[in-house]
mmCIF file of C-alpha atoms in Angstrom:
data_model
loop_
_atom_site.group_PDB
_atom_site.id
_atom_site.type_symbol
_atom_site.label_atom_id
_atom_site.label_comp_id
_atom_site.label_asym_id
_atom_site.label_seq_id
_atom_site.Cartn_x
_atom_site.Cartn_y
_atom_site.Cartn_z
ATOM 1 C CA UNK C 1 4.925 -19.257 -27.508
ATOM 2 C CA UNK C 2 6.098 -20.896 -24.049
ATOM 3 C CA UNK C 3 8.406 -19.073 -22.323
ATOM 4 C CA UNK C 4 10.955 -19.778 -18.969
ATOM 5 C CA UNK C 5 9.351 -17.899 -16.362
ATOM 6 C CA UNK C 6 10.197 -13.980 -15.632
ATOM 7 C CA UNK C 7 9.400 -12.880 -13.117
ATOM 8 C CA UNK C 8 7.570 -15.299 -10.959
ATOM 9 C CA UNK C 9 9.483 -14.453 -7.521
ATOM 10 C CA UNK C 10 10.552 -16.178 -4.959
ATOM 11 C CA UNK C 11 9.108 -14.637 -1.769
ATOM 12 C CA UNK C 12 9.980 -15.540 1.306
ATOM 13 C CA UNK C 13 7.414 -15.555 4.169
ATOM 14 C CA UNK C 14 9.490 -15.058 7.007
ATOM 15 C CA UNK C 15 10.796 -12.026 5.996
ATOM 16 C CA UNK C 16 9.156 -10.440 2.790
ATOM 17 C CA UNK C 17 6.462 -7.763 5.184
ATOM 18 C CA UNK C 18 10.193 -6.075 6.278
ATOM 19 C CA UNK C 19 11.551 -6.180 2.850
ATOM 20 C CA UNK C 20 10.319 -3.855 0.248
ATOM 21 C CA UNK C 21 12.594 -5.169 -2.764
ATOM 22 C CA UNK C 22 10.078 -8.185 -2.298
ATOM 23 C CA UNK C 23 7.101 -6.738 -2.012
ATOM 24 C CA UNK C 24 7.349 -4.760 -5.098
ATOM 25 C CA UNK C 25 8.100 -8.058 -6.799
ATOM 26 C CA UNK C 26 5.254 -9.894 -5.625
ATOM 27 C CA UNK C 27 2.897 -6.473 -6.339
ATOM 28 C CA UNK C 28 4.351 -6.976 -9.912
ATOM 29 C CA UNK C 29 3.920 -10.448 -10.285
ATOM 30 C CA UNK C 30 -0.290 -10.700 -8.937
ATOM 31 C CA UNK C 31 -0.524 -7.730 -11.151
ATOM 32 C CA UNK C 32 0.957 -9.832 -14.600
ATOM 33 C CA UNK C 33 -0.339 -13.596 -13.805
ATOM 34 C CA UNK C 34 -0.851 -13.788 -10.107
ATOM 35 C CA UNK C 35 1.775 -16.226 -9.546
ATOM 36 C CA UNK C 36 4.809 -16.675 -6.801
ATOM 37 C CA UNK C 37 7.014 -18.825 -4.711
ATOM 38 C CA UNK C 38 6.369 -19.466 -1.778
ATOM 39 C CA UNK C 39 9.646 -20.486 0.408
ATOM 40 C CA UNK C 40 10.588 -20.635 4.343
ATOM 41 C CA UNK C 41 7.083 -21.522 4.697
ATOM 42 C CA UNK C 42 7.737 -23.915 7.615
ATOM 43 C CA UNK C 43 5.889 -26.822 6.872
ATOM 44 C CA UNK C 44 8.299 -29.102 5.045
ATOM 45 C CA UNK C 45 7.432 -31.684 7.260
ATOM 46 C CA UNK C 46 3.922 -31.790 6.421
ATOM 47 C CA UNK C 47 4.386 -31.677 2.699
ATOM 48 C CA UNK C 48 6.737 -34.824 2.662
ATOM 49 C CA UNK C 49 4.324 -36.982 5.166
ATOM 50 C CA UNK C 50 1.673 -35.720 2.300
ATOM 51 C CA UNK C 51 3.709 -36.572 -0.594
ATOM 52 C CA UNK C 52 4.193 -40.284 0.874
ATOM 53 C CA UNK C 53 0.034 -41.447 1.434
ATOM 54 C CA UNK C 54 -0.403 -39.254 -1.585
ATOM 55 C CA UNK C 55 1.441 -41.705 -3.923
ATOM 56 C CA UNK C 56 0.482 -44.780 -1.584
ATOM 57 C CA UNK C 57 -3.284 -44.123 -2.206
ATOM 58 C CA UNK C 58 -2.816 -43.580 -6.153
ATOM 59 C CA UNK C 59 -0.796 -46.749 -6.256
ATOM 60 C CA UNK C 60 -3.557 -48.602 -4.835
ATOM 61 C CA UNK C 61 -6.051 -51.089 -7.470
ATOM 62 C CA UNK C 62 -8.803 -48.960 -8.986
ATOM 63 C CA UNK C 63 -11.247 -51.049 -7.521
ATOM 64 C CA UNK C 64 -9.897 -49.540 -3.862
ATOM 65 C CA UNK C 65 -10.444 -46.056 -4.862
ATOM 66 C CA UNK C 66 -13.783 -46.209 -6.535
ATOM 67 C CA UNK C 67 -14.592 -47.520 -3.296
ATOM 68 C CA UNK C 68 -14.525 -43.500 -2.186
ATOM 69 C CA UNK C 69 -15.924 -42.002 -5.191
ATOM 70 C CA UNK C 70 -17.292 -39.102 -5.369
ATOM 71 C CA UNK C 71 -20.760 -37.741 -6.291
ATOM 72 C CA UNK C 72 -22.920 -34.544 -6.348
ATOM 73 C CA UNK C 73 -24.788 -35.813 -2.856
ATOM 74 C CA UNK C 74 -21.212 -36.171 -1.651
ATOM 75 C CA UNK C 75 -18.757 -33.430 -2.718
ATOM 76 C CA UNK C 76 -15.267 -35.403 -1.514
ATOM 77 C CA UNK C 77 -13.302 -38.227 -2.382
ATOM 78 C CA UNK C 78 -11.932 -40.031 -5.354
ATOM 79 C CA UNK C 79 -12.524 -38.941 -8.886
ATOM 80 C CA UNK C 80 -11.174 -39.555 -12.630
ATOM 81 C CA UNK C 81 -13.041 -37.650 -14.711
ATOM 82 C CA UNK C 82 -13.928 -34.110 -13.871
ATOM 83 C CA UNK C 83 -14.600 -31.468 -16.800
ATOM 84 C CA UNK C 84 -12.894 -28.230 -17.609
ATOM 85 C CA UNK C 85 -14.316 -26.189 -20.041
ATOM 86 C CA UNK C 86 -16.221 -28.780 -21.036
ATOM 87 C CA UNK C 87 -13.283 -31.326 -21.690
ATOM 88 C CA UNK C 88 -11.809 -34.416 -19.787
ATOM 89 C CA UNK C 89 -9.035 -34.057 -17.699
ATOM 90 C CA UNK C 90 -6.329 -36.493 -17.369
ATOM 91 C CA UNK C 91 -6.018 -36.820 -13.959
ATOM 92 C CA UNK C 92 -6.873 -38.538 -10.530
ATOM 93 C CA UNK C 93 -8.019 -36.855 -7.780
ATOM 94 C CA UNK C 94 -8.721 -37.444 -4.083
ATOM 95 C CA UNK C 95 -10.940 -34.319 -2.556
ATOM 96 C CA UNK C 96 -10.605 -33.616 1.181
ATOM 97 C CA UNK C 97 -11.841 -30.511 3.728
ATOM 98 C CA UNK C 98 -11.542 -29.683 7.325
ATOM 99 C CA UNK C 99 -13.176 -32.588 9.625
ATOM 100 C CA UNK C 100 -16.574 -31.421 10.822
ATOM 101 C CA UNK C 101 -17.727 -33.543 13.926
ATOM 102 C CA UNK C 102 -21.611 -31.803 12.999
ATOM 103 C CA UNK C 103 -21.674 -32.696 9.428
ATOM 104 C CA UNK C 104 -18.458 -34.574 7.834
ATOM 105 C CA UNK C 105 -18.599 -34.798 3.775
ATOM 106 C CA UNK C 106 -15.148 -36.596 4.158
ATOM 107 C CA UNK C 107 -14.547 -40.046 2.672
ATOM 108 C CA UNK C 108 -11.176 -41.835 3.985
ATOM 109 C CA UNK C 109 -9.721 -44.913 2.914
ATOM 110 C CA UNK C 110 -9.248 -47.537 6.063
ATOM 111 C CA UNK C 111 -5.498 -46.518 6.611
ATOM 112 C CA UNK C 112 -5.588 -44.492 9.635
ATOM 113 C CA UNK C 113 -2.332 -43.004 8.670
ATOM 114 C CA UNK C 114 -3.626 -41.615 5.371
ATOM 115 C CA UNK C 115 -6.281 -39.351 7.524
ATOM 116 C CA UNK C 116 -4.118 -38.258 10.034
ATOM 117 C CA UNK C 117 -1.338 -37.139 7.766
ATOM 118 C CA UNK C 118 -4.014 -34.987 5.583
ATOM 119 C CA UNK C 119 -5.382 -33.214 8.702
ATOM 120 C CA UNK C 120 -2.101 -32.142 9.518
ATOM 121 C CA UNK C 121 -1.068 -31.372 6.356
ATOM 122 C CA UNK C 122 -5.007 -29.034 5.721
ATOM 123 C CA UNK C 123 -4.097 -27.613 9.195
ATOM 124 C CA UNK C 124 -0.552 -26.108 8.725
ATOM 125 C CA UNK C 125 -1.563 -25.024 4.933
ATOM 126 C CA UNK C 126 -4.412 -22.965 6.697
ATOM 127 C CA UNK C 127 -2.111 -21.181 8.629
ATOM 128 C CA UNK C 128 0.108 -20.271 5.712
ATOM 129 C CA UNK C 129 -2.341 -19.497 3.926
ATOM 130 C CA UNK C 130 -3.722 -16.811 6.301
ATOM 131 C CA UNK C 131 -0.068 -15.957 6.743
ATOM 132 C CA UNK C 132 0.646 -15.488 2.896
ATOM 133 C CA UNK C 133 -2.826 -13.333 2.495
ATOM 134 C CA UNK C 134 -1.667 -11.236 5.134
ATOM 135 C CA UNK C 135 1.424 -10.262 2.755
ATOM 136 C CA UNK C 136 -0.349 -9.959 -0.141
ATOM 137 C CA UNK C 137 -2.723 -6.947 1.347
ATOM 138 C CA UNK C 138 0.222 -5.723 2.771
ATOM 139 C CA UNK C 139 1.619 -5.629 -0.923
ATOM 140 C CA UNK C 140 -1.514 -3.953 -2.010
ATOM 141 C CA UNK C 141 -0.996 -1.133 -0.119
ATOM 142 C CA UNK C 142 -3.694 -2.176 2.654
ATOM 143 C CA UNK C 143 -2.442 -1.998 6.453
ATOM 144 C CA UNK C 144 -5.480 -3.302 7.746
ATOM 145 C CA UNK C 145 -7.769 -5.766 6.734
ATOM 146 C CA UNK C 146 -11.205 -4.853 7.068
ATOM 147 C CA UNK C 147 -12.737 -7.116 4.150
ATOM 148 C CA UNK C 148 -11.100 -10.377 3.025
ATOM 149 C CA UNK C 149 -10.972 -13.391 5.147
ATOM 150 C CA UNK C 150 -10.636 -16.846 4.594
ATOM 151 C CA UNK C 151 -11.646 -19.694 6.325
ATOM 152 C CA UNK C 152 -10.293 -23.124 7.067
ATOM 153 C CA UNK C 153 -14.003 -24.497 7.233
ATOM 154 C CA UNK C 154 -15.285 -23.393 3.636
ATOM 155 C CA UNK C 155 -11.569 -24.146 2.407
ATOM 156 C CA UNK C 156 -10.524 -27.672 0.346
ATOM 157 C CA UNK C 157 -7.447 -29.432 -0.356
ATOM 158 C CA UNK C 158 -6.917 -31.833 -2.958
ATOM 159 C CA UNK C 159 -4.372 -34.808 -4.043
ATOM 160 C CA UNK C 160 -3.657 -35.020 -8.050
ATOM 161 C CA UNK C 161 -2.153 -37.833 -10.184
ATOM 162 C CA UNK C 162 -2.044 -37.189 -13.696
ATOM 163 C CA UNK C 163 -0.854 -40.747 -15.378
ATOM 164 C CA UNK C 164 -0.031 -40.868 -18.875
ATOM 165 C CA UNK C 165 -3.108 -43.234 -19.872
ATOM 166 C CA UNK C 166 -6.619 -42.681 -19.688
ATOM 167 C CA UNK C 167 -7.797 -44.689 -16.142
ATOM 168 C CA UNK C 168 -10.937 -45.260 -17.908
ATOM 169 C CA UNK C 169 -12.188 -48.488 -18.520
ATOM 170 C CA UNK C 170 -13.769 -48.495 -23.299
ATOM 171 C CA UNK C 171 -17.192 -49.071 -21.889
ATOM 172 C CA UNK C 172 -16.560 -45.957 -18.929
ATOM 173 C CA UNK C 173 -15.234 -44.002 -22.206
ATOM 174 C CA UNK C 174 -18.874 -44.088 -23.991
ATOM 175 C CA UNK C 175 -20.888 -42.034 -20.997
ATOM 176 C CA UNK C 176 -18.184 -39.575 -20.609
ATOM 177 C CA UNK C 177 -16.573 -36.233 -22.398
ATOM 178 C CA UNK C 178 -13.868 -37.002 -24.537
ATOM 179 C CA UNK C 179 -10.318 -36.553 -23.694
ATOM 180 C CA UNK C 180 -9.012 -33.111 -23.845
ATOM 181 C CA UNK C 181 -5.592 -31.962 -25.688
ATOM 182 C CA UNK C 182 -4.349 -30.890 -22.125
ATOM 183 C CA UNK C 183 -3.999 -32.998 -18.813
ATOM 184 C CA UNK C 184 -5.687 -29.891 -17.225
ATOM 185 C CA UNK C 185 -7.374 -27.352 -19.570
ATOM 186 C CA UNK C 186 -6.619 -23.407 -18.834
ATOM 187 C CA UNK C 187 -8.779 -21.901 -15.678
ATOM 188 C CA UNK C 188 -8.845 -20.186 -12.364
ATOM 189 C CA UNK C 189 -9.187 -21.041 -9.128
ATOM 190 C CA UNK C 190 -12.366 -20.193 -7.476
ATOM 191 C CA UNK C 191 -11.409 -18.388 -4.095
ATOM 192 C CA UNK C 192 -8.698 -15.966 -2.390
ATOM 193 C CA UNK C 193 -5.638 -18.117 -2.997
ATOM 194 C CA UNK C 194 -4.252 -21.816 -3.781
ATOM 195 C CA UNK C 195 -1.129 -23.281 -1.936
ATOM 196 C CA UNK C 196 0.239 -25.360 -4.588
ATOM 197 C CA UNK C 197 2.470 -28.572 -4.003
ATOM 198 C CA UNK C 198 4.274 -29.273 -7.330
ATOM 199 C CA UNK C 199 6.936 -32.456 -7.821
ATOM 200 C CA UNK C 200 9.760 -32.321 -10.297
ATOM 201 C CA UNK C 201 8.047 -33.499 -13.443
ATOM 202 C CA UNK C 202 7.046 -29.752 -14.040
ATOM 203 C CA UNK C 203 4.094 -29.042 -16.659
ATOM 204 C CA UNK C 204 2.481 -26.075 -14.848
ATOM 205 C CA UNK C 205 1.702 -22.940 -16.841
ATOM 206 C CA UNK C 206 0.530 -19.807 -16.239
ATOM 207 C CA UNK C 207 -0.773 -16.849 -19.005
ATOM 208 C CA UNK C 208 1.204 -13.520 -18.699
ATOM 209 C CA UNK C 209 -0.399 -10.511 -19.865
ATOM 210 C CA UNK C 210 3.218 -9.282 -21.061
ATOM 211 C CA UNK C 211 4.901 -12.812 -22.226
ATOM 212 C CA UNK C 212 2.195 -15.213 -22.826
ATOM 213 C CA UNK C 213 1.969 -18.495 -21.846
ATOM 214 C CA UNK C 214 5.262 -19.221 -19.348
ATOM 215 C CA UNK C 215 6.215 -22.383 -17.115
ATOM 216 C CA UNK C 216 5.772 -22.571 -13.461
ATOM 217 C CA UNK C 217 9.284 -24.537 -13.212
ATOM 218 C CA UNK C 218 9.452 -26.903 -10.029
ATOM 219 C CA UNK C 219 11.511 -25.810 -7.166
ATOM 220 C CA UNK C 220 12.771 -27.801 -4.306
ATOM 221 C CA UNK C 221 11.109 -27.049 -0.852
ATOM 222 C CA UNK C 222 8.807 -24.564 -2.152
ATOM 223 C CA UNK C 223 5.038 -23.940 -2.110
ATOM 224 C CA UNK C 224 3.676 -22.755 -5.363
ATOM 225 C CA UNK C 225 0.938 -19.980 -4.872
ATOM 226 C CA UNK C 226 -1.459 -18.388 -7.142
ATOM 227 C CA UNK C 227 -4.542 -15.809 -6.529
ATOM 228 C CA UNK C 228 -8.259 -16.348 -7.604
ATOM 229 C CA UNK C 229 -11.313 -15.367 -8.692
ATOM 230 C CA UNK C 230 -12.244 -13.668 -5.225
ATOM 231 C CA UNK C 231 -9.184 -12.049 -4.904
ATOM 232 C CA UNK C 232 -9.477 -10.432 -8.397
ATOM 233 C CA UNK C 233 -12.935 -9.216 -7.456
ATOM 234 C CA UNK C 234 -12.232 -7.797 -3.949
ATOM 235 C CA UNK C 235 -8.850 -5.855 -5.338
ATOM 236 C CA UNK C 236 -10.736 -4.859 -8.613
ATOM 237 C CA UNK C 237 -8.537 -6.156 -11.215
ATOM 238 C CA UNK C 238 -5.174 -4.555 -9.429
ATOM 239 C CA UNK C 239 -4.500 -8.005 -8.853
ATOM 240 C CA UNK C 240 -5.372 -11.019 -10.862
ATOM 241 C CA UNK C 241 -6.967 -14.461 -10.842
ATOM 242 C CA UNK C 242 -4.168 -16.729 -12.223
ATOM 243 C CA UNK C 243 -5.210 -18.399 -15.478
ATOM 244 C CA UNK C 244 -3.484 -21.984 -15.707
ATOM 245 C CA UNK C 245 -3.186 -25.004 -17.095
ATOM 246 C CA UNK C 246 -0.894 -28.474 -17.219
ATOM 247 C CA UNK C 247 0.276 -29.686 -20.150
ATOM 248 C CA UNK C 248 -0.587 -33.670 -21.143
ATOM 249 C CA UNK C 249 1.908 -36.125 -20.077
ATOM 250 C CA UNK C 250 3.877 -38.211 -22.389
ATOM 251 C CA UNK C 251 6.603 -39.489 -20.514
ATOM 252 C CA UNK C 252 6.391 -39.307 -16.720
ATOM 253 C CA UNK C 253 3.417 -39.223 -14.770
ATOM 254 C CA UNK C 254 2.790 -36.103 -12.199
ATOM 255 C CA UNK C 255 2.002 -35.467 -8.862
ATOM 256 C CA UNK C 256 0.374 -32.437 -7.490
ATOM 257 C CA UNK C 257 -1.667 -30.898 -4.076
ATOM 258 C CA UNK C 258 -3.604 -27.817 -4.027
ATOM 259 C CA UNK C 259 -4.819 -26.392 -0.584
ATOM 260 C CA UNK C 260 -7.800 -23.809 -1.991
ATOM 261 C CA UNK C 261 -8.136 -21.249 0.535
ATOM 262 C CA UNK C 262 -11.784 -19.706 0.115
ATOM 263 C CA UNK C 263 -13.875 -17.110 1.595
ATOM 264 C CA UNK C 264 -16.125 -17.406 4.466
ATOM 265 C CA UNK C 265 -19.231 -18.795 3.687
ATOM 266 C CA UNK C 266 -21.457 -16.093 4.111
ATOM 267 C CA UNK C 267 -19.094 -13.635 2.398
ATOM 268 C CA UNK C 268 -20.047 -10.966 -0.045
ATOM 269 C CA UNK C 269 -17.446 -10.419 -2.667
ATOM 270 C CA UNK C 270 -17.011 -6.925 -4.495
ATOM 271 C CA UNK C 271 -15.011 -4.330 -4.613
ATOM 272 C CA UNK C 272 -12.908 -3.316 -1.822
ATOM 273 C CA UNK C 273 -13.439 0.696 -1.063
ATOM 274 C CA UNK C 274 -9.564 1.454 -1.228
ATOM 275 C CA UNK C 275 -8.594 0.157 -4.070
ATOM 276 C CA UNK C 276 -12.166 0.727 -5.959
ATOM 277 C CA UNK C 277 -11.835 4.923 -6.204
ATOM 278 C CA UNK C 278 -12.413 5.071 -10.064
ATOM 279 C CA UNK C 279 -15.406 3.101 -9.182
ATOM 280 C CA UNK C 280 -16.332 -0.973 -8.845
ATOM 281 C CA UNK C 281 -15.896 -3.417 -11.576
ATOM 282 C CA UNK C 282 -18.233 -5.732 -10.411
ATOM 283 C CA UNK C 283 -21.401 -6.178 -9.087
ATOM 284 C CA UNK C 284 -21.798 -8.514 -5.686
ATOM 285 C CA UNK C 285 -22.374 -11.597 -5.453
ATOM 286 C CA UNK C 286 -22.335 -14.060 -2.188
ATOM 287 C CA UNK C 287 -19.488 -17.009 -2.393
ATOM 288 C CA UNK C 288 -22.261 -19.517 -1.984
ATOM 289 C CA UNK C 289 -23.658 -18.993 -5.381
ATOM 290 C CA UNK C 290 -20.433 -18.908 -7.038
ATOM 291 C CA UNK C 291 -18.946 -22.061 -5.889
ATOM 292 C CA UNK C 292 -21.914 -23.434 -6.509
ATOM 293 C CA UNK C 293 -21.718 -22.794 -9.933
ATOM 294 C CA UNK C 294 -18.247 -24.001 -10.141
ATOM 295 C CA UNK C 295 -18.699 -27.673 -8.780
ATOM 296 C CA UNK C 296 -21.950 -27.953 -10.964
ATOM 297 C CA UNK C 297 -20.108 -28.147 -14.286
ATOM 298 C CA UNK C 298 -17.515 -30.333 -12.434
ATOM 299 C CA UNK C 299 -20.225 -33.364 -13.228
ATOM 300 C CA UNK C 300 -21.833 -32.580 -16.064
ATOM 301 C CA UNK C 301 -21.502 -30.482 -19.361
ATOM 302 C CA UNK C 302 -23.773 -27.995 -18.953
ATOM 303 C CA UNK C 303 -23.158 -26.466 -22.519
ATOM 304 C CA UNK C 304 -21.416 -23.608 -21.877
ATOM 305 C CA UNK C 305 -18.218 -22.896 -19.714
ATOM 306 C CA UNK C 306 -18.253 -23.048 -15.708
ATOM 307 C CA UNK C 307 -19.224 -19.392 -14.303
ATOM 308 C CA UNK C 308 -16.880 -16.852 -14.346
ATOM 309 C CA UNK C 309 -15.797 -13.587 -12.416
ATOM 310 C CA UNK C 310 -16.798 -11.583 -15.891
ATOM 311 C CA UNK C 311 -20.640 -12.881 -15.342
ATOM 312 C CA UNK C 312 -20.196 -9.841 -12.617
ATOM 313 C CA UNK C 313 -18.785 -7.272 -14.388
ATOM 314 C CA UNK C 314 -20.484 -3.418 -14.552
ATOM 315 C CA UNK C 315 -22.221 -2.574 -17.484
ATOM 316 C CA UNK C 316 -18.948 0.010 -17.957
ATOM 317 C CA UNK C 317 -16.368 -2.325 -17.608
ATOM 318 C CA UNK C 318 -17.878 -4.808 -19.727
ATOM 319 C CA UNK C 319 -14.840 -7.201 -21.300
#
């Protein structure tokens, strides 16, 4: 059963670390499905300028974007069909990170505007992003932070277009995964926290523990956020990785930009001491090897579904 959404609350960043009402409601909320809204986040501006080249590069002839497609040698850029548990998605996307003069992975289109509008836009999410961690440990319980930190280099952001016909060509149909019953099949995010962009077409949907299945419902001038797989493993299970999913389109095609803010590269993720006194519920294991596993089965079907937190679990806290 689909419900409206209770409580997914709106939490406002200016002011929610002086306001206890809110923080009990956001403590609540990564406790049930790990889902909130984001608002007075201060970059409006950035999300519009985004919104614009993110439609202007969708709208372009596929022949243009297959011009930047992606590949396992090169982790960024346009794709159209990427698994999830083991089924097509629906979708278009356009995978971007942080510019690295040493080593760039990035793939741009030649309108300079396109670039310089997604740097902006990756720099002011990673601010926010810090920003809206910082609130969440305070949330927790946790006046210092001695354990979880993200970074802007290991971090990704990502334009989605989910049309309401397969892009694929018959003859592109016959080397690839069928077509799944969902325009994005259920799963969670991979590091700390996603910064969601969502338009108005709505189709978002979380898993409650207590209601079920409920909609993420669009809101005006708000950033989406929901926690991840790191974030469920460092507060051990107090708070947890957001399962989701989008529903298939039928009618109106949807836009949609996650900013995936990740741990540092050489991070260790288990169990943070403080909230860990009954004992750890998972083993460590090093970011590297996790994402790893992650974009692997974004390729290829590798028989069984993409690695998951539970993988780590203690022989005690087995599911």
């Amino acid at each position: 059963m689909i419900m409206s959404s209770p409580n997914v609350p709106l939490i406002d960043l200016q002011n929610a670390a002086n306001d206890n009402q809110q923080l009990k409601l956001l403590d609540s909320a990564c406790r049930d499905h790990g889902f909130f809204l984001l608002i007075n986040h201060g970059m409006q501006q950035e999300i519009e300028d985004m919104w614009t080249m993110s439609r202007w590069f969708f709208s372009q002839d596929r022949e243009e974007k297959l011009k930047l497609l992606r590949s396992e040698k090169i982790p960024l850029g346009f794709y159209d069909r990427e698994l999830t548990k083991q089924k097509r998605d629906l979708k278009e996307v356009f995978d971007f990170m942080e510019t690295r003069p040493e080593k760039d992975l990035n793939q741009w289109p030649d309108e300079v505007l396109f670039k310089e509008t997604m740097e902006r836009f990756f720099a002011k999410s990673s601010e926010v992003a810090k920003e809206t961690l910082d609130l969440l440990l305070l949330s927790l319980g946790l006046t210092e932070n001695k354990y979880i930190f993200g970074d802007s280099k290991t971090s990704n952001a990502r334009l989605n277009y989910y049309p309401i016909e397969d892009p694929l060509s018959s003859q592109e149909k016959f080397d690839v995964n069928d077509l799944g019953d969902m325009a994005l099949h259920h799963h969670t995010d991979p590091g700390i926290l996603t910064l969601l962009l969502q338009d108005m077409a709505g189709g978002l949907q979380a898993e409650s523990k207590e209601h079920g299945w409920i909609d993420i419902p669009p809101m005006k001038n708000s950033i989406v956020v929901n926690l991840g797989d790191a974030m469920q493993v460092w507060t051990n299970d107090n708070y947890i990785a957001a399962m989701h999913r989008v529903s298939k389109r039928t009618s109106k095609e949807r836009y949609s930009t996650p900013f995936f803010f990740n741990p540092k590269s050489d991070s260790i993720i288990n169990p943070i001491p403080e909230v860990s006194l009954s004992g750890p519920n998972y083993k460590s294991f090093t970011w590297k090897e996790y994402i790893q596993g992650r974009i692997d089965d974004n390729y290829k079907d590798l028989g069984q579904d993409d690695i998951q937190i539970s993988r780590f679990k203690t022989s005690n806290h087995q599911a």
